[in-house]
Tab-separated table of C-alpha atoms in Angstrom:
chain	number	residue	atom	x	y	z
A	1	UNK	CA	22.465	13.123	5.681
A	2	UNK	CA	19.552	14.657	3.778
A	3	UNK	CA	16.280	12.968	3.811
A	4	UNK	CA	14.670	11.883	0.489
A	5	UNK	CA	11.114	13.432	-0.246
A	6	UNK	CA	8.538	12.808	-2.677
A	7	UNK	CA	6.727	15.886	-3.427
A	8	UNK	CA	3.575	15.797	-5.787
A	9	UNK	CA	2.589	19.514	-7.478
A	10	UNK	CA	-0.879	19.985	-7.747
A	11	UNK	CA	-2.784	21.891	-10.857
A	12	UNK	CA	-2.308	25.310	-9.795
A	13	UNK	CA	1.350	24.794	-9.670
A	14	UNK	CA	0.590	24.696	-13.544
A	15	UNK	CA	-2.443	26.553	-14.049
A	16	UNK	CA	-3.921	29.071	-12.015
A	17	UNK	CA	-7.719	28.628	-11.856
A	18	UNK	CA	-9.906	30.993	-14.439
A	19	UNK	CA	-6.185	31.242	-16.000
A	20	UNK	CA	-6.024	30.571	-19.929
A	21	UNK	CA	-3.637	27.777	-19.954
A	22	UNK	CA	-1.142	28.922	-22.759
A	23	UNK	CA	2.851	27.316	-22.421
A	24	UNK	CA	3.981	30.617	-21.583
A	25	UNK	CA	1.439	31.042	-18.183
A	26	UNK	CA	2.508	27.740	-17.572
A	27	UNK	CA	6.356	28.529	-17.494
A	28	UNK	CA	5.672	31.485	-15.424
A	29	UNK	CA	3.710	29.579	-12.937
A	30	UNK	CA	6.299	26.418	-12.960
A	31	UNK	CA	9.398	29.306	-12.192
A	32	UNK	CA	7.585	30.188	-9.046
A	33	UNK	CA	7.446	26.283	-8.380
A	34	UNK	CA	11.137	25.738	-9.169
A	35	UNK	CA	11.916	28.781	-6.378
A	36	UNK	CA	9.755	26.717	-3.675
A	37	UNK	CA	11.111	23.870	-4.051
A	38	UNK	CA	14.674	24.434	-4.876
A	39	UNK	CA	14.446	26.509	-1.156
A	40	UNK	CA	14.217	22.449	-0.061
A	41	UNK	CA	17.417	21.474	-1.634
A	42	UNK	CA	19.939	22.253	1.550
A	43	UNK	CA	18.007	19.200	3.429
A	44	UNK	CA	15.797	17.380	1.415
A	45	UNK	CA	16.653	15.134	-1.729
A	46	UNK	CA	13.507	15.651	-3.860
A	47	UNK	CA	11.755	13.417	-6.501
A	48	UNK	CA	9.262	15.641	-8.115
A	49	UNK	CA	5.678	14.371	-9.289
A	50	UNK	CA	2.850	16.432	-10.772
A	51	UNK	CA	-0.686	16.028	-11.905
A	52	UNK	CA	-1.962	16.613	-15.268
A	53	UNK	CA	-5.719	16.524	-15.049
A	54	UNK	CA	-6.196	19.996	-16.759
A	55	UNK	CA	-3.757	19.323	-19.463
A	56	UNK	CA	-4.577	15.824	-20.386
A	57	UNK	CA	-8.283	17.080	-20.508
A	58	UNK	CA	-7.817	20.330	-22.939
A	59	UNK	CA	-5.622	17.704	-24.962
A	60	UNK	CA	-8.502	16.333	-25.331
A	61	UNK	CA	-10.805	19.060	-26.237
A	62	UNK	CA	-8.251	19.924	-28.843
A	63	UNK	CA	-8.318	16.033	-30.302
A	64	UNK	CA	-11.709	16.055	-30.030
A	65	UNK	CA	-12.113	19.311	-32.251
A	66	UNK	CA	-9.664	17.782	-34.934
A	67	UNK	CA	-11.148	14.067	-35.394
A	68	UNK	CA	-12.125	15.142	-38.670
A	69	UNK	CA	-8.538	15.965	-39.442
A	70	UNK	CA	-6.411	13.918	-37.588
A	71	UNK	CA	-7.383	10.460	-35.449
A	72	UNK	CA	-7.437	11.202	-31.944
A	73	UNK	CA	-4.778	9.253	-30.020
A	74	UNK	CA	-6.060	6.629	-26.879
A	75	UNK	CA	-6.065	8.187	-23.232
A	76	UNK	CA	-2.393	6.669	-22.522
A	77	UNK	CA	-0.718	8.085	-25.401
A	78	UNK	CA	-2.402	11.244	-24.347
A	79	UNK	CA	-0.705	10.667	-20.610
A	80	UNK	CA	2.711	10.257	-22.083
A	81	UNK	CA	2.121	13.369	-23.806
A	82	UNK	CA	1.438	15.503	-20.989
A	83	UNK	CA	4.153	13.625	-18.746
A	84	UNK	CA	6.644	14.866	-21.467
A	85	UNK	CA	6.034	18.027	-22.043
A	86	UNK	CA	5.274	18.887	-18.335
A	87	UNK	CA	8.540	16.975	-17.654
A	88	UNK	CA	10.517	19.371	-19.658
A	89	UNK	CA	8.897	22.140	-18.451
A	90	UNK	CA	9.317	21.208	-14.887
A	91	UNK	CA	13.367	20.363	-15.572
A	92	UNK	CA	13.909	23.632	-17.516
A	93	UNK	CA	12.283	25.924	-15.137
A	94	UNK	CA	13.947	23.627	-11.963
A	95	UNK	CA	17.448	24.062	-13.858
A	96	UNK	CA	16.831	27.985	-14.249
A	97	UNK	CA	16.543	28.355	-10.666
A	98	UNK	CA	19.185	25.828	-9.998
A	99	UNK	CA	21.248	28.107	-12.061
A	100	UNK	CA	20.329	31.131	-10.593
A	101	UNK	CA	21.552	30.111	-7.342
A	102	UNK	CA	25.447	28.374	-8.566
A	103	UNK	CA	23.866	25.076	-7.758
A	104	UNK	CA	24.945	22.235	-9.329
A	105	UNK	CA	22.454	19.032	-10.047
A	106	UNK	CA	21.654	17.022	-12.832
A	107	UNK	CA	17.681	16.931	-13.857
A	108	UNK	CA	15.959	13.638	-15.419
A	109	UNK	CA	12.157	13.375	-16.148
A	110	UNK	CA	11.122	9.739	-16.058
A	111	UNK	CA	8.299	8.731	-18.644
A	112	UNK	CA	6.740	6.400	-16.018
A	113	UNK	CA	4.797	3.236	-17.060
A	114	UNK	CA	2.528	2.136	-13.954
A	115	UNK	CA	0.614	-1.446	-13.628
A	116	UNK	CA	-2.768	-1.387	-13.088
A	117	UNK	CA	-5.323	-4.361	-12.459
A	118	UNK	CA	-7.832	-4.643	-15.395
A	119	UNK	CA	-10.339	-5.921	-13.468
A	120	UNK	CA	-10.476	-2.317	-11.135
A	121	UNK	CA	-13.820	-1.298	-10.780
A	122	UNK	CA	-12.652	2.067	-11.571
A	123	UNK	CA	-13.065	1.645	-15.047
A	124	UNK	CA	-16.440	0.928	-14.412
A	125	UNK	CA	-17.393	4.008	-12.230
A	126	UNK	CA	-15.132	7.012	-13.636
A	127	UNK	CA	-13.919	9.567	-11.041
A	128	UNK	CA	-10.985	11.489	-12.321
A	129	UNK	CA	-11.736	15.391	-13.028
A	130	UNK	CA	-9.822	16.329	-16.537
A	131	UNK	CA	-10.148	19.147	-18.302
A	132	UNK	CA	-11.646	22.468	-18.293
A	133	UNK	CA	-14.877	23.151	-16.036
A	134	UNK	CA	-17.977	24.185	-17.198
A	135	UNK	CA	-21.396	25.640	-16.036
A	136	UNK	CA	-24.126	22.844	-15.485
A	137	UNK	CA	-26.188	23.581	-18.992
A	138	UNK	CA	-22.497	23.071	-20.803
A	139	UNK	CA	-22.424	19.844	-18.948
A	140	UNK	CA	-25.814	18.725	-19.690
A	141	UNK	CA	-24.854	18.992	-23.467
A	142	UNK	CA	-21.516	17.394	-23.582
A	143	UNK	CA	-23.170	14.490	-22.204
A	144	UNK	CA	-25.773	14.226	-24.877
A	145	UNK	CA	-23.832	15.548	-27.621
A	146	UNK	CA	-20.591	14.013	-27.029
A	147	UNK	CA	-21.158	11.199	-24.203
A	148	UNK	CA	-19.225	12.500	-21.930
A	149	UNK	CA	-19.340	11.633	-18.422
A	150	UNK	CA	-19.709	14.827	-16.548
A	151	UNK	CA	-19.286	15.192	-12.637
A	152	UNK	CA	-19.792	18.437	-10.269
A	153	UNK	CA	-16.145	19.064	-9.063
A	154	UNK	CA	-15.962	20.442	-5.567
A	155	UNK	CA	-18.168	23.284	-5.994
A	156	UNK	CA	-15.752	24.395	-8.833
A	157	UNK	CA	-18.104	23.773	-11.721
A	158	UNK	CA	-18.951	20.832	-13.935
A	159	UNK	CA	-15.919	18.682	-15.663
A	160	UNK	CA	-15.168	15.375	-17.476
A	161	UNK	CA	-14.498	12.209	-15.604
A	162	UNK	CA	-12.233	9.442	-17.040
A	163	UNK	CA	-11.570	5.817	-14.858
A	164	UNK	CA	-8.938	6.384	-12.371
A	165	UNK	CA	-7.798	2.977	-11.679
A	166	UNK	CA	-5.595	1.781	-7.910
A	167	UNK	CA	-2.024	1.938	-8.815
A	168	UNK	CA	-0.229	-1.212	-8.088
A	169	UNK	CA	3.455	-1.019	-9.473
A	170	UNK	CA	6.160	1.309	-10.996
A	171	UNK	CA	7.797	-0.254	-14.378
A	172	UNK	CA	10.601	2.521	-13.788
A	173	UNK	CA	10.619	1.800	-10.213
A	174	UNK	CA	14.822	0.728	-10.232
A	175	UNK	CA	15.818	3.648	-12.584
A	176	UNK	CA	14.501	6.156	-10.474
A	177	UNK	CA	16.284	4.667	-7.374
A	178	UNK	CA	19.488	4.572	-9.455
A	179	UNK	CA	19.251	8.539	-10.454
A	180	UNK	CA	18.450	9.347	-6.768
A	181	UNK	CA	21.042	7.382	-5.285
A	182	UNK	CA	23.187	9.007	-8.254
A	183	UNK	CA	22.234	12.813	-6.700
A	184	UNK	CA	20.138	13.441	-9.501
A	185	UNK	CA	16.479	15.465	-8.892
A	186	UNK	CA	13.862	13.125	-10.690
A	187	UNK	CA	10.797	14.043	-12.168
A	188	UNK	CA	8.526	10.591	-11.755
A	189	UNK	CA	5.136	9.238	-12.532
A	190	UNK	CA	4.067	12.714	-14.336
A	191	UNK	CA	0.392	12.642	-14.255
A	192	UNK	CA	-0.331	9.491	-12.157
A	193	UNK	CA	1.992	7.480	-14.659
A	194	UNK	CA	0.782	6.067	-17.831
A	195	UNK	CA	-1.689	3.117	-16.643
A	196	UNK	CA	-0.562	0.086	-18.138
A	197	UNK	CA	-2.227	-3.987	-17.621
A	198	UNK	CA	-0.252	-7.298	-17.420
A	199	UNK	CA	-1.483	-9.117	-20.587
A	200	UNK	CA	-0.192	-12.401	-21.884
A	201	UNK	CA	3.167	-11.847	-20.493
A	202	UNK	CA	3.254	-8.026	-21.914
A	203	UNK	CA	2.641	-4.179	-21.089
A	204	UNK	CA	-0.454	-2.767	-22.731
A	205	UNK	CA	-1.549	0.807	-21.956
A	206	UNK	CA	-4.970	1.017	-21.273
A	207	UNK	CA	-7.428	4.338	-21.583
A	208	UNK	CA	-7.445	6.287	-17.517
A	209	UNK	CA	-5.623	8.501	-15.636
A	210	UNK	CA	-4.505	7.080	-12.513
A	211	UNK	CA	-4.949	9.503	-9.709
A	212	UNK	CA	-1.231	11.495	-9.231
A	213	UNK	CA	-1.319	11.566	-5.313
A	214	UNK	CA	-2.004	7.524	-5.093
A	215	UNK	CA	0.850	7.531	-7.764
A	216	UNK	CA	3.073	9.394	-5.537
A	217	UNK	CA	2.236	7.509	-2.141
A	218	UNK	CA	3.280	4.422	-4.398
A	219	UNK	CA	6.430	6.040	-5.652
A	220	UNK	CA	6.983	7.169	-2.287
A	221	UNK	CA	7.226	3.798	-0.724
A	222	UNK	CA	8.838	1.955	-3.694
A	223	UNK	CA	12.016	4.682	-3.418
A	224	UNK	CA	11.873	4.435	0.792
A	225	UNK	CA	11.333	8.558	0.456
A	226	UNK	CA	11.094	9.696	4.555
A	227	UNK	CA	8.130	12.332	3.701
A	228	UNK	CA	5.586	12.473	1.412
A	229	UNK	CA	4.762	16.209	0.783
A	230	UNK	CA	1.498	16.722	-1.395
A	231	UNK	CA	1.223	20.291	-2.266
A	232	UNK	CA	-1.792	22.155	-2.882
A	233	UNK	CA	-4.481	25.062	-3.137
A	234	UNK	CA	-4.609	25.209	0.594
A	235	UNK	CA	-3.257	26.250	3.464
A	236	UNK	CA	-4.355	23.011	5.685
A	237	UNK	CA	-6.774	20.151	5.580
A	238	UNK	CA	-10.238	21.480	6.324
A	239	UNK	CA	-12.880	19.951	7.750
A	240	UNK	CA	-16.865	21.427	7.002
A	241	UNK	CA	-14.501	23.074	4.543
A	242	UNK	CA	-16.239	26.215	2.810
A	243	UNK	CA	-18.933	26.274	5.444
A	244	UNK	CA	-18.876	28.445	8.482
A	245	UNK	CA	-17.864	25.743	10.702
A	246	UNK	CA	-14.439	25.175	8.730
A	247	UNK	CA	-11.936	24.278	11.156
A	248	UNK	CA	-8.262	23.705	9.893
A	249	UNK	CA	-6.706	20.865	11.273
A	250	UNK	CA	-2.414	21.303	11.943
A	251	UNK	CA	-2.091	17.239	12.661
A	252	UNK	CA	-4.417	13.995	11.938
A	253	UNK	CA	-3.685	10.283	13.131
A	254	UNK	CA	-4.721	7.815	10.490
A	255	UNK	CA	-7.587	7.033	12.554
A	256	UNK	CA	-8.817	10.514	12.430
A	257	UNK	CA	-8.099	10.755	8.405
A	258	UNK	CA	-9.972	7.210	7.884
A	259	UNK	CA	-12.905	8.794	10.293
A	260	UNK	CA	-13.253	12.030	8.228
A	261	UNK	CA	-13.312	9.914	5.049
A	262	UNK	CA	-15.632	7.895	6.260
A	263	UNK	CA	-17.619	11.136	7.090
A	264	UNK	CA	-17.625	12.230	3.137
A	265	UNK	CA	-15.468	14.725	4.343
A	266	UNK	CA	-13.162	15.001	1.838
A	267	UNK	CA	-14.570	14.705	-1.943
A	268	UNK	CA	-13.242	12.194	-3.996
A	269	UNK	CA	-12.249	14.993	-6.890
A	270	UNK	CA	-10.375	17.403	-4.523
A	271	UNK	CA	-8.807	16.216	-1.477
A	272	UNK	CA	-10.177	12.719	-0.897
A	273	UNK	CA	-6.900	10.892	-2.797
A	274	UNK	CA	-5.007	13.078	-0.691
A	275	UNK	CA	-5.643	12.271	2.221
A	276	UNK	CA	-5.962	8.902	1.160
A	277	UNK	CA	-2.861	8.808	0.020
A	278	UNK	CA	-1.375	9.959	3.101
A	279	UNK	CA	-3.233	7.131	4.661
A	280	UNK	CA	-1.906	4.754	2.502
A	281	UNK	CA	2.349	6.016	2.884
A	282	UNK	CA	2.066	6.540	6.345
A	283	UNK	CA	0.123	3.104	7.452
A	284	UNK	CA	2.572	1.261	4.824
A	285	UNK	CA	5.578	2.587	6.344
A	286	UNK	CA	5.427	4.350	9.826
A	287	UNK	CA	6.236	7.980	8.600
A	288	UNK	CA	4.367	10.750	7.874
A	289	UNK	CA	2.685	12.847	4.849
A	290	UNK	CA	2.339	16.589	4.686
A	291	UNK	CA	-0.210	18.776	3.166
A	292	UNK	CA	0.015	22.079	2.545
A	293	UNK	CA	-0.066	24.902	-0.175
A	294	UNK	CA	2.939	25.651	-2.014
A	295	UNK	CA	3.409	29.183	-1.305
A	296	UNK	CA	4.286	28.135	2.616
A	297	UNK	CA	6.082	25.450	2.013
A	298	UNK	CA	9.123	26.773	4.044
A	299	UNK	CA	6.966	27.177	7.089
A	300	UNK	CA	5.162	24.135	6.753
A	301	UNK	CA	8.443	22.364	6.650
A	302	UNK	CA	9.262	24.033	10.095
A	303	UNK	CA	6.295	22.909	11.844
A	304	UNK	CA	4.408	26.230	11.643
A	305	UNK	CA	1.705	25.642	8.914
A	306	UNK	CA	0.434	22.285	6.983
A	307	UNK	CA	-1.594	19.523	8.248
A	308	UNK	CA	0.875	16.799	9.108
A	309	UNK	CA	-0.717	13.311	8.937
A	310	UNK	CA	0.836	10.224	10.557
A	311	UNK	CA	0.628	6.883	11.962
């Protein structure tokens, strides 16, 4: 029997950085995904989820360029948007490959609706990296011009921050079961999911962009998935990483993650939610997470490469 991963795509599995991010460099990039992770298919059963901090971010750019022209649209509207177009994209380039190699699977892409409390204190202190970066002087004046919260990323450059509220619950949460148990690859909580608070008995989106790998640890557990696999720009989880102390680190016990957190090891707009959300799947449910770039995902599956977190 095959075991049932969740595996979250990260940016550059969409966007290469310094790339311009046309549709057409994000197709090519997304057919190099599909070939990774349709090499899974003989013993994994995959539900796919992907961030969309770049795109959500140059959406808005672009809304914020046209306000004279056409109302810009509230941050969860903008979420949706980005979970279905990267949705299609995702299940077109996944159904190339699929086709490519005489396979035969049905595709779905999930708009995903995810509960948030709106009392978080993330809405208070935004933390979520969107958009393009920019130098430190471009920064400085998108703050006063625009009021724009602006955050170094990383040692990347300077970018927006939105809130990034604690996922709590997946509206979807029984359809998604009900298309994996049905063989079919799903395409889930796009983005983090599209944030939405409990008011008077309904739904109501609210403006953030919840964080994709807490989405996924969530998603992960909700759907009983045996690994959580978070893909990206690394090899391994590094530790005094870009200094000349780095050290690469092949396994962590959650102790050791929770340690190195606690050591501001890990930034909170790179791989801090990572490895947080590997703490968070494997203390919930006893197995383990992986980390590792996309490009050696075969050999990280094997044991050979990765950082392998568990309990």
């Amino acid at each position: 029997m095959k075991k049932l991963a969740v595996v979250a795509i990260g940016g550059n599995a969409v966007n290469r950085p310094g790339e311009e991010a046309t549709a057409e460099n994000m197709m090519k990039n997304l057919s190099e995904t599909a070939h990774f992770l349709v090499s899974m298919l003989d013993e994994y059963d995959i539900v796919i989820t992907h961030g969309n901090g770049p795109q959500v971010g140059n959406i808005l750019v672009q809304q914020d360029l046209a306000k004279h022209v056409i109302p810009p649209f509230p941050l969860d509207v903008n979420d949706a948007q980005t979970q279905g177009s990267l949705g299609y994209m995702i299940a077109l380039t996944l159904g190339n490959e699929l086709r490519k190699k005489n396979i035969e699977r049905q595709i779905a892409a999930v708009v995903t609706q995810i509960v948030v409390d709106k009392n978080d204190p993330g809405f208070q202190k935004p933390s979520k990296p969107v958009g393009p970066f920019y130098s430190k002087e471009e920064a400085e004046k998108l703050h006063q011009e625009k009021g724009w919260i602006m955050k170094e990323d990383a040692g990347r450059g300077w970018r927006r921050v939105v809130p990034s509220p604690i996922p709590l619950d997946i509206v979807e949460k029984d359809v998604i079961k009900t298309l994996v148990e049905k063989d079919v690859i799903v395409i889930a909580a796009g983005g983090g999911g599209i944030p939405v608070i409990q008011e008077n008995g309904a739904l109501k989106g609210v403006e953030a962009v919840i964080d994709k790998d807490r989405a996924s640890a969530l998603l992960a557990k909700e759907i009983e998935a045996d690994i959580l696999i978070i893909l990206t720009g690394v090899e391994k989880v590094c530790v005094n990483f870009k200094k000349p102390d780095q050290r690469e680190l092949d396994h962590l016990t959650v102790e050791e993650a929770k340690k190195y957190l606690d050591e501001g090891q890990f930034p909170s707009g790179s791989m801090g939610p990572k490895v947080e959300a590997a703490i968070d799947f494997v203390t919930s449910t006893g197995r383990e997470c992986l980390i590792t770039d996309m490009a050696v995902l075969d050999k990280a599956l094997k044991g050979l490469t990765g950082t392998r977190i568990t309990k």
